[in-house]
């Protein structure tokens, strides 16, 4: 499809955005209100305490909580079993200038209320020309690996279910008016339990689930094994898209243990690149032809070359490449039918849209993170998509998301049916 049009898109008519990658900062009471009483002292809870030390080097985030009375900046910390994880300015940076966004601990009072409060979030979406948004978690991390790394599996499963109940019933509940789209978690340590959780949430209208881009980095089986098949089968049967955010393997790309965060931030797409090649060469898309996956915050400009290279390898190395018996079609064809790339600021990718596919691209705003284009997501979209035909812009900004996430024609989540 030729996406270029000499009749450039009328910038004043950019459709309302459906963002497939925003984030929620969970309110302090999410688990305290939903866990059995015996788990309240070990389950996730907020403690206000000073920061002793914090580093972020080589893709590794290492905070150290101080004791009451210690010197140091005060922040709100999630405490869960032996884990101490502070809220930081990078969790919720909107409303601050770039020069003010630093790696520092904060309290709930020091963040924009839209980070955790539904009415305030909707107001901030209105400011940003956003109609609807799919939100990834913060404390559980991008695919719930916080609970996977915990010791008590029974408590971990209860935490996953409690988060999903909060997500469906409150964050995406009546006060959201269909504008917030649920993204449940799964117990990653057990594919059968994961399949059951997919089906439980699909029964109440959820059409997406968070998953790890590179499970072996979490000590879990790769997708080249059959271990994940119960989970994949459940996703295929329920039309649940597998949503993978950069960093959902608990390891951000970096080059050395002392590389500054700027190195990793430049190459964040690399995890998506590795993961997509895994999926294309796994044979899973042929075994589960209804399966769909999406890559949040990975941008799209890198995709054309990877598809070209994957096709060459599949064709020329088929005798020894280890995929001839399970990948029977060019990877680029499988991509077109099964994979979605997500972006919020990628002029290069949009200039090469014909090599990616109009139907394989979704838009996002990344609210409230430091990379977010809020409150100027509309302006960014207009500047980068002005050369595209209006129908193409509509598909990228909302149409593809409506189809993929099973939204109403008006772009809203209907909830349980």
Short mmCIF file of C-alpha atoms in Angstrom, two decimals:
data_model
loop_
_atom_site.label_atom_id
_atom_site.label_comp_id
_atom_site.label_asym_id
_atom_site.label_seq_id
_atom_site.Cartn_x
_atom_site.Cartn_y
_atom_site.Cartn_z
CA UNK A 1 0.00 0.00 0.00
CA UNK A 2 1.31 3.42 -0.92
CA UNK A 3 0.87 5.40 2.25
CA UNK A 4 2.11 8.71 0.87
CA UNK A 5 -0.41 11.27 -0.29
CA UNK A 6 0.22 14.62 -1.92
CA UNK A 7 -2.97 15.71 -0.18
CA UNK A 8 -1.22 15.83 3.20
CA UNK A 9 -3.28 15.05 6.27
CA UNK A 10 -5.20 18.04 7.56
CA UNK A 11 -3.32 18.55 10.81
CA UNK A 12 -6.43 19.86 12.58
CA UNK A 13 -8.19 16.54 12.12
CA UNK A 14 -5.73 14.15 13.77
CA UNK A 15 -8.04 11.53 15.28
CA UNK A 16 -8.34 11.10 19.00
CA UNK A 17 -5.47 8.90 20.14
CA UNK A 18 -5.78 5.40 21.53
CA UNK A 19 -2.52 4.88 23.41
CA UNK A 20 -1.42 1.25 23.73
CA UNK A 21 1.37 2.03 26.17
CA UNK A 22 0.71 4.20 29.18
CA UNK A 23 1.38 3.33 32.83
CA UNK A 24 -0.41 3.33 36.14
CA UNK A 25 1.26 3.96 39.48
CA UNK A 26 -0.70 1.67 41.77
CA UNK A 27 -2.43 3.32 44.76
CA UNK A 28 -1.00 2.33 48.13
CA UNK A 29 -4.00 0.19 49.09
CA UNK A 30 -4.26 -2.11 46.05
CA UNK A 31 -3.03 -5.23 47.85
CA UNK A 32 -3.83 -4.25 51.42
CA UNK A 33 -7.53 -4.15 50.51
CA UNK A 34 -7.52 -7.46 48.63
CA UNK A 35 -5.17 -9.92 50.31
CA UNK A 36 -6.19 -12.26 53.13
CA UNK A 37 -5.41 -10.80 56.56
CA UNK A 38 -2.56 -13.23 57.21
CA UNK A 39 -0.62 -11.79 54.26
CA UNK A 40 -0.96 -8.09 55.04
CA UNK A 41 2.43 -7.92 56.77
CA UNK A 42 4.28 -9.67 53.94
CA UNK A 43 2.24 -8.59 50.91
CA UNK A 44 2.90 -5.31 49.06
CA UNK A 45 2.48 -2.23 51.23
CA UNK A 46 3.78 1.35 51.27
CA UNK A 47 6.33 2.54 53.84
CA UNK A 48 7.65 6.10 53.99
CA UNK A 49 11.41 6.03 54.61
CA UNK A 50 14.68 7.77 53.70
CA UNK A 51 16.89 6.76 50.81
CA UNK A 52 20.35 5.55 51.76
CA UNK A 53 21.76 4.92 48.29
CA UNK A 54 20.54 4.42 44.71
CA UNK A 55 22.32 3.65 41.43
CA UNK A 56 21.25 2.86 37.89
CA UNK A 57 24.23 1.59 35.90
CA UNK A 58 24.67 -1.12 33.30
CA UNK A 59 20.89 -1.44 33.03
CA UNK A 60 20.60 -2.36 36.73
CA UNK A 61 18.51 -0.36 39.23
CA UNK A 62 19.77 -0.72 42.83
CA UNK A 63 18.07 1.24 45.63
CA UNK A 64 18.85 0.90 49.34
CA UNK A 65 16.24 1.96 51.91
CA UNK A 66 17.40 3.66 55.10
CA UNK A 67 16.00 3.33 58.61
CA UNK A 68 13.67 5.86 60.28
CA UNK A 69 15.77 8.76 61.49
CA UNK A 70 18.54 8.24 58.92
CA UNK A 71 19.65 11.16 56.81
CA UNK A 72 18.56 11.18 53.20
CA UNK A 73 15.64 12.19 50.99
CA UNK A 74 12.27 10.78 52.03
CA UNK A 75 10.26 8.65 49.64
CA UNK A 76 7.41 6.16 49.53
CA UNK A 77 8.67 2.58 49.26
CA UNK A 78 6.88 -0.58 48.25
CA UNK A 79 7.82 -3.31 50.70
CA UNK A 80 7.07 -6.94 49.78
CA UNK A 81 8.73 -9.90 51.46
CA UNK A 82 12.41 -8.80 51.37
CA UNK A 83 11.96 -6.35 48.48
CA UNK A 84 12.25 -2.59 49.05
CA UNK A 85 11.35 -0.63 45.91
CA UNK A 86 10.92 3.18 46.02
CA UNK A 87 8.69 5.33 43.91
CA UNK A 88 10.98 7.47 41.74
CA UNK A 89 10.71 10.51 39.55
CA UNK A 90 11.28 8.26 36.53
CA UNK A 91 8.05 6.41 37.40
CA UNK A 92 6.08 9.61 36.98
CA UNK A 93 7.85 12.51 35.34
CA UNK A 94 5.08 14.35 33.48
CA UNK A 95 4.60 17.94 34.54
CA UNK A 96 8.33 18.42 35.21
CA UNK A 97 10.88 20.01 32.91
CA UNK A 98 13.55 17.76 31.41
CA UNK A 99 16.18 19.37 33.63
CA UNK A 100 14.17 18.46 36.75
CA UNK A 101 13.76 14.78 35.87
CA UNK A 102 16.39 12.93 37.86
CA UNK A 103 16.78 9.53 39.48
CA UNK A 104 15.38 10.39 42.90
CA UNK A 105 12.87 8.97 45.36
CA UNK A 106 9.49 10.66 45.69
CA UNK A 107 6.23 10.41 47.64
CA UNK A 108 2.71 10.20 46.25
CA UNK A 109 2.30 13.89 47.04
CA UNK A 110 5.22 14.68 44.74
CA UNK A 111 3.71 13.08 41.64
CA UNK A 112 1.01 14.21 39.28
CA UNK A 113 -2.33 12.80 40.55
CA UNK A 114 -3.11 11.42 37.10
CA UNK A 115 -0.44 8.81 37.75
CA UNK A 116 -2.69 6.94 40.19
CA UNK A 117 -6.12 8.62 40.27
CA UNK A 118 -8.69 7.76 37.59
CA UNK A 119 -10.53 11.11 37.25
CA UNK A 120 -7.21 12.96 37.18
CA UNK A 121 -5.88 10.53 34.56
CA UNK A 122 -8.88 11.14 32.32
CA UNK A 123 -8.34 14.89 32.65
CA UNK A 124 -4.70 14.52 31.63
CA UNK A 125 -5.77 12.35 28.70
CA UNK A 126 -8.14 15.11 27.59
CA UNK A 127 -5.29 17.63 27.67
CA UNK A 128 -3.26 15.27 25.46
CA UNK A 129 -5.89 14.49 22.81
CA UNK A 130 -6.10 10.89 24.08
CA UNK A 131 -9.39 9.06 24.14
CA UNK A 132 -8.39 5.66 25.54
CA UNK A 133 -5.28 4.06 27.04
CA UNK A 134 -3.87 0.62 27.85
CA UNK A 135 -1.74 0.83 31.00
CA UNK A 136 1.23 -1.26 32.11
CA UNK A 137 1.99 -1.65 35.85
CA UNK A 138 4.72 -0.01 37.93
CA UNK A 139 5.38 -1.87 41.19
CA UNK A 140 4.74 -5.36 39.72
CA UNK A 141 7.04 -4.29 36.87
CA UNK A 142 6.07 -4.58 33.24
CA UNK A 143 4.87 -8.19 33.23
CA UNK A 144 4.53 -8.95 36.93
CA UNK A 145 8.05 -10.26 37.40
CA UNK A 146 8.05 -8.84 40.95
CA UNK A 147 5.71 -11.66 41.95
CA UNK A 148 7.62 -14.24 39.94
CA UNK A 149 10.82 -13.43 41.84
CA UNK A 150 9.14 -13.69 45.25
CA UNK A 151 9.51 -16.70 47.55
CA UNK A 152 5.90 -17.45 48.48
CA UNK A 153 4.12 -18.72 45.35
CA UNK A 154 0.71 -18.85 47.05
CA UNK A 155 1.04 -15.20 48.03
CA UNK A 156 2.40 -14.37 44.57
CA UNK A 157 -0.66 -15.85 42.88
CA UNK A 158 -2.95 -13.94 45.22
CA UNK A 159 -1.04 -10.74 44.40
CA UNK A 160 -1.43 -11.32 40.66
CA UNK A 161 -5.16 -11.93 41.00
CA UNK A 162 -5.58 -8.95 43.34
CA UNK A 163 -3.84 -6.68 40.84
CA UNK A 164 -6.04 -7.95 38.02
CA UNK A 165 -9.19 -7.45 40.09
CA UNK A 166 -8.14 -3.88 40.88
CA UNK A 167 -7.26 -3.26 37.24
CA UNK A 168 -10.62 -4.48 35.92
CA UNK A 169 -12.93 -3.34 38.71
CA UNK A 170 -11.41 -0.01 39.72
CA UNK A 171 -8.77 1.36 37.34
CA UNK A 172 -10.90 0.39 34.34
CA UNK A 173 -14.15 0.45 36.31
CA UNK A 174 -17.24 2.65 35.94
CA UNK A 175 -15.39 5.90 36.72
CA UNK A 176 -13.17 5.34 33.66
CA UNK A 177 -16.18 5.39 31.29
CA UNK A 178 -14.56 2.81 29.01
CA UNK A 179 -11.49 5.00 28.39
CA UNK A 180 -9.01 2.84 30.32
CA UNK A 181 -8.27 -0.58 28.84
CA UNK A 182 -7.29 -3.45 31.18
CA UNK A 183 -3.95 -5.22 30.93
CA UNK A 184 -3.91 -8.17 33.35
CA UNK A 185 -0.86 -10.05 34.62
CA UNK A 186 -0.25 -13.79 34.80
CA UNK A 187 1.64 -16.04 37.24
CA UNK A 188 4.65 -16.47 34.98
CA UNK A 189 6.03 -19.40 36.97
CA UNK A 190 3.19 -21.76 35.97
CA UNK A 191 1.86 -21.82 32.37
CA UNK A 192 -1.26 -23.76 33.42
CA UNK A 193 -2.12 -21.18 36.07
CA UNK A 194 -1.27 -18.49 33.52
CA UNK A 195 -3.74 -20.00 31.05
CA UNK A 196 -6.44 -20.07 33.72
CA UNK A 197 -5.83 -16.41 34.54
CA UNK A 198 -6.02 -15.48 30.85
CA UNK A 199 -9.38 -17.20 30.60
CA UNK A 200 -10.65 -15.68 33.86
CA UNK A 201 -9.93 -12.19 32.63
CA UNK A 202 -11.06 -12.83 29.06
CA UNK A 203 -14.44 -13.80 30.53
CA UNK A 204 -14.74 -10.25 31.87
CA UNK A 205 -13.79 -8.57 28.63
CA UNK A 206 -9.98 -8.34 28.75
CA UNK A 207 -8.24 -8.72 25.39
CA UNK A 208 -4.58 -8.23 26.35
CA UNK A 209 -2.11 -9.74 28.81
CA UNK A 210 1.40 -8.68 29.85
CA UNK A 211 4.26 -11.07 29.13
CA UNK A 212 8.07 -11.04 29.17
CA UNK A 213 9.98 -10.15 26.02
CA UNK A 214 12.78 -12.62 26.91
CA UNK A 215 11.55 -15.13 29.55
CA UNK A 216 14.96 -16.86 30.04
CA UNK A 217 16.28 -13.63 31.54
CA UNK A 218 13.78 -14.29 34.34
CA UNK A 219 14.90 -17.88 34.74
CA UNK A 220 11.89 -19.10 32.77
CA UNK A 221 11.66 -21.37 29.68
CA UNK A 222 12.13 -19.80 26.27
CA UNK A 223 9.32 -19.74 23.76
CA UNK A 224 11.25 -22.28 21.69
CA UNK A 225 10.14 -24.91 24.21
CA UNK A 226 6.63 -26.35 24.55
CA UNK A 227 6.34 -25.16 28.14
CA UNK A 228 4.30 -22.07 27.27
CA UNK A 229 1.81 -23.89 25.05
CA UNK A 230 -1.08 -23.90 27.58
CA UNK A 231 -0.72 -20.13 27.95
CA UNK A 232 -0.41 -19.57 24.20
CA UNK A 233 -3.42 -21.77 23.53
CA UNK A 234 -5.50 -19.76 26.01
CA UNK A 235 -4.43 -16.48 24.39
CA UNK A 236 -5.24 -17.77 20.90
CA UNK A 237 -8.64 -19.12 21.93
CA UNK A 238 -9.69 -15.93 23.71
CA UNK A 239 -8.17 -13.51 21.17
CA UNK A 240 -5.92 -12.12 23.92
CA UNK A 241 -2.95 -10.20 22.54
CA UNK A 242 0.40 -10.80 24.27
CA UNK A 243 1.79 -7.38 25.21
CA UNK A 244 5.54 -7.13 25.82
CA UNK A 245 7.08 -3.92 27.14
CA UNK A 246 10.76 -3.07 26.94
CA UNK A 247 12.35 -4.14 30.21
CA UNK A 248 9.81 -6.90 30.83
CA UNK A 249 12.73 -9.32 31.11
CA UNK A 250 14.13 -7.32 34.08
CA UNK A 251 17.19 -6.57 32.00
CA UNK A 252 17.56 -3.45 29.90
CA UNK A 253 20.08 -3.49 27.04
CA UNK A 254 23.48 -2.12 27.96
CA UNK A 255 27.11 -2.56 26.99
CA UNK A 256 28.96 -2.71 30.28
CA UNK A 257 28.43 -2.67 34.02
CA UNK A 258 29.42 1.00 34.18
CA UNK A 259 27.55 2.25 31.11
CA UNK A 260 25.41 5.30 31.99
CA UNK A 261 21.61 5.10 31.57
CA UNK A 262 21.87 7.11 28.34
CA UNK A 263 23.46 4.10 26.62
CA UNK A 264 20.60 1.80 27.53
CA UNK A 265 17.97 4.42 26.72
CA UNK A 266 19.36 4.74 23.20
CA UNK A 267 19.20 1.02 22.50
CA UNK A 268 16.03 0.02 24.37
CA UNK A 269 14.57 -1.33 21.14
CA UNK A 270 17.18 -4.11 21.15
CA UNK A 271 15.18 -6.32 23.53
CA UNK A 272 12.18 -6.06 21.20
CA UNK A 273 14.41 -6.93 18.27
CA UNK A 274 15.76 -10.05 19.97
CA UNK A 275 12.31 -11.07 21.13
CA UNK A 276 10.65 -10.63 17.75
CA UNK A 277 13.24 -12.81 16.05
CA UNK A 278 12.64 -15.43 18.75
CA UNK A 279 8.92 -15.48 18.00
CA UNK A 280 9.34 -15.46 14.21
CA UNK A 281 11.74 -18.41 14.38
CA UNK A 282 9.85 -20.35 17.07
CA UNK A 283 7.11 -21.89 14.94
CA UNK A 284 4.49 -20.69 17.45
CA UNK A 285 2.65 -18.52 14.95
CA UNK A 286 2.07 -21.54 12.71
CA UNK A 287 1.04 -23.74 15.62
CA UNK A 288 -1.27 -21.02 16.99
CA UNK A 289 -2.49 -19.14 13.91
CA UNK A 290 -4.75 -16.80 15.91
CA UNK A 291 -1.95 -15.59 18.18
CA UNK A 292 -1.04 -11.87 18.23
CA UNK A 293 1.87 -10.13 19.97
CA UNK A 294 2.75 -6.44 20.41
CA UNK A 295 5.90 -4.61 21.48
CA UNK A 296 5.33 -1.58 23.68
CA UNK A 297 7.81 1.30 23.63
CA UNK A 298 10.09 -0.47 21.18
CA UNK A 299 9.56 2.02 18.34
CA UNK A 300 9.36 0.76 14.74
CA UNK A 301 12.25 2.12 12.65
CA UNK A 302 14.38 -1.01 13.17
CA UNK A 303 11.73 -3.46 11.92
CA UNK A 304 12.29 -3.37 8.11
CA UNK A 305 15.90 -4.50 8.23
CA UNK A 306 15.25 -7.23 10.78
CA UNK A 307 12.47 -8.63 8.58
CA UNK A 308 14.75 -8.51 5.54
CA UNK A 309 17.54 -10.26 7.43
CA UNK A 310 15.18 -12.88 8.92
CA UNK A 311 13.86 -13.77 5.47
CA UNK A 312 17.41 -14.15 4.11
CA UNK A 313 18.46 -16.38 7.01
CA UNK A 314 15.27 -18.46 6.75
CA UNK A 315 15.83 -18.98 3.02
CA UNK A 316 19.59 -19.41 2.82
CA UNK A 317 20.32 -21.20 6.10
CA UNK A 318 17.37 -23.56 6.14
CA UNK A 319 19.55 -26.67 5.96
CA UNK A 320 21.30 -25.96 9.25
CA UNK A 321 19.40 -23.08 10.85
CA UNK A 322 17.23 -25.30 13.05
CA UNK A 323 13.87 -23.93 11.90
CA UNK A 324 13.10 -25.72 8.62
CA UNK A 325 10.79 -28.21 10.32
CA UNK A 326 8.66 -25.60 12.11
CA UNK A 327 8.80 -22.31 10.18
CA UNK A 328 7.32 -23.00 6.75
CA UNK A 329 6.75 -19.43 5.57
CA UNK A 330 8.98 -16.36 5.32
CA UNK A 331 9.24 -14.60 8.69
CA UNK A 332 8.08 -11.33 7.11
CA UNK A 333 4.76 -12.98 6.23
CA UNK A 334 4.36 -14.20 9.79
CA UNK A 335 5.13 -10.70 11.05
CA UNK A 336 2.36 -9.21 8.93
CA UNK A 337 -0.22 -11.57 10.39
CA UNK A 338 0.88 -11.69 14.02
CA UNK A 339 3.13 -8.83 15.22
CA UNK A 340 2.50 -5.19 16.12
CA UNK A 341 5.12 -2.53 16.74
CA UNK A 342 4.31 0.43 18.98
CA UNK A 343 5.85 3.91 18.86
CA UNK A 344 5.43 7.40 20.24
CA UNK A 345 8.25 9.29 18.52
CA UNK A 346 9.71 7.66 15.42
CA UNK A 347 9.86 9.87 12.35
CA UNK A 348 12.23 7.45 10.60
CA UNK A 349 9.87 4.51 11.06
CA UNK A 350 6.95 6.52 9.66
CA UNK A 351 9.00 7.44 6.59
CA UNK A 352 9.49 3.71 5.99
CA UNK A 353 5.97 2.62 6.85
CA UNK A 354 5.49 0.76 3.56
CA UNK A 355 8.29 -1.61 4.62
CA UNK A 356 6.59 -2.29 7.96
CA UNK A 357 2.90 -2.40 7.16
CA UNK A 358 0.14 0.05 8.01
CA UNK A 359 -1.78 -2.69 9.81
CA UNK A 360 1.16 -3.55 12.09
CA UNK A 361 1.70 -0.21 13.80
CA UNK A 362 0.14 1.20 16.97
CA UNK A 363 0.50 4.60 18.66
CA UNK A 364 1.33 5.35 22.30
CA UNK A 365 2.10 8.27 24.63
CA UNK A 366 4.02 6.59 27.51
CA UNK A 367 2.30 8.72 30.18
CA UNK A 368 3.60 9.41 32.86
CA UNK A 369 7.21 8.38 32.09
CA UNK A 370 10.10 10.68 31.27
CA UNK A 371 9.99 9.69 27.59
CA UNK A 372 6.31 10.60 27.33
CA UNK A 373 5.18 13.02 24.68
CA UNK A 374 2.49 14.34 27.08
CA UNK A 375 1.00 16.91 26.80
CA UNK A 376 2.04 17.28 23.16
CA UNK A 377 1.32 13.83 21.73
CA UNK A 378 -1.07 15.38 19.22
CA UNK A 379 1.53 17.87 18.03
CA UNK A 380 4.18 15.15 17.74
CA UNK A 381 1.78 12.99 15.76
CA UNK A 382 0.84 15.83 13.46
CA UNK A 383 4.47 16.69 12.79
CA UNK A 384 5.51 13.11 12.06
CA UNK A 385 2.41 11.86 10.24
CA UNK A 386 1.55 14.90 8.15
CA UNK A 387 2.86 13.19 4.98
CA UNK A 388 0.51 10.22 5.37
CA UNK A 389 -2.94 9.73 3.91
CA UNK A 390 -5.77 10.45 6.37
CA UNK A 391 -7.02 6.86 6.38
CA UNK A 392 -3.51 5.64 7.21
CA UNK A 393 -3.21 8.10 10.10
CA UNK A 394 -6.57 6.93 11.42
CA UNK A 395 -5.45 3.31 11.41
CA UNK A 396 -2.20 4.07 13.21
CA UNK A 397 -3.65 6.42 15.80
CA UNK A 398 -6.74 4.35 16.66
CA UNK A 399 -8.10 1.92 14.08
CA UNK A 400 -5.55 -0.85 14.55
CA UNK A 401 -5.90 -0.65 18.33
CA UNK A 402 -9.69 -0.89 18.09
CA UNK A 403 -9.43 -4.07 16.08
CA UNK A 404 -6.64 -5.64 18.11
CA UNK A 405 -8.07 -4.90 21.56
CA UNK A 406 -11.70 -5.56 20.73
CA UNK A 407 -12.84 -2.02 21.50
CA UNK A 408 -16.13 -0.52 20.42
CA UNK A 409 -16.19 1.28 17.05
CA UNK A 410 -15.98 4.46 19.12
CA UNK A 411 -12.73 3.29 20.71
CA UNK A 412 -13.96 2.39 24.19
CA UNK A 413 -13.62 -0.71 26.35
CA UNK A 414 -17.01 -2.30 26.93
CA UNK A 415 -16.12 -4.28 30.03
CA UNK A 416 -17.64 -7.64 30.96
CA UNK A 417 -20.27 -8.85 28.49
#
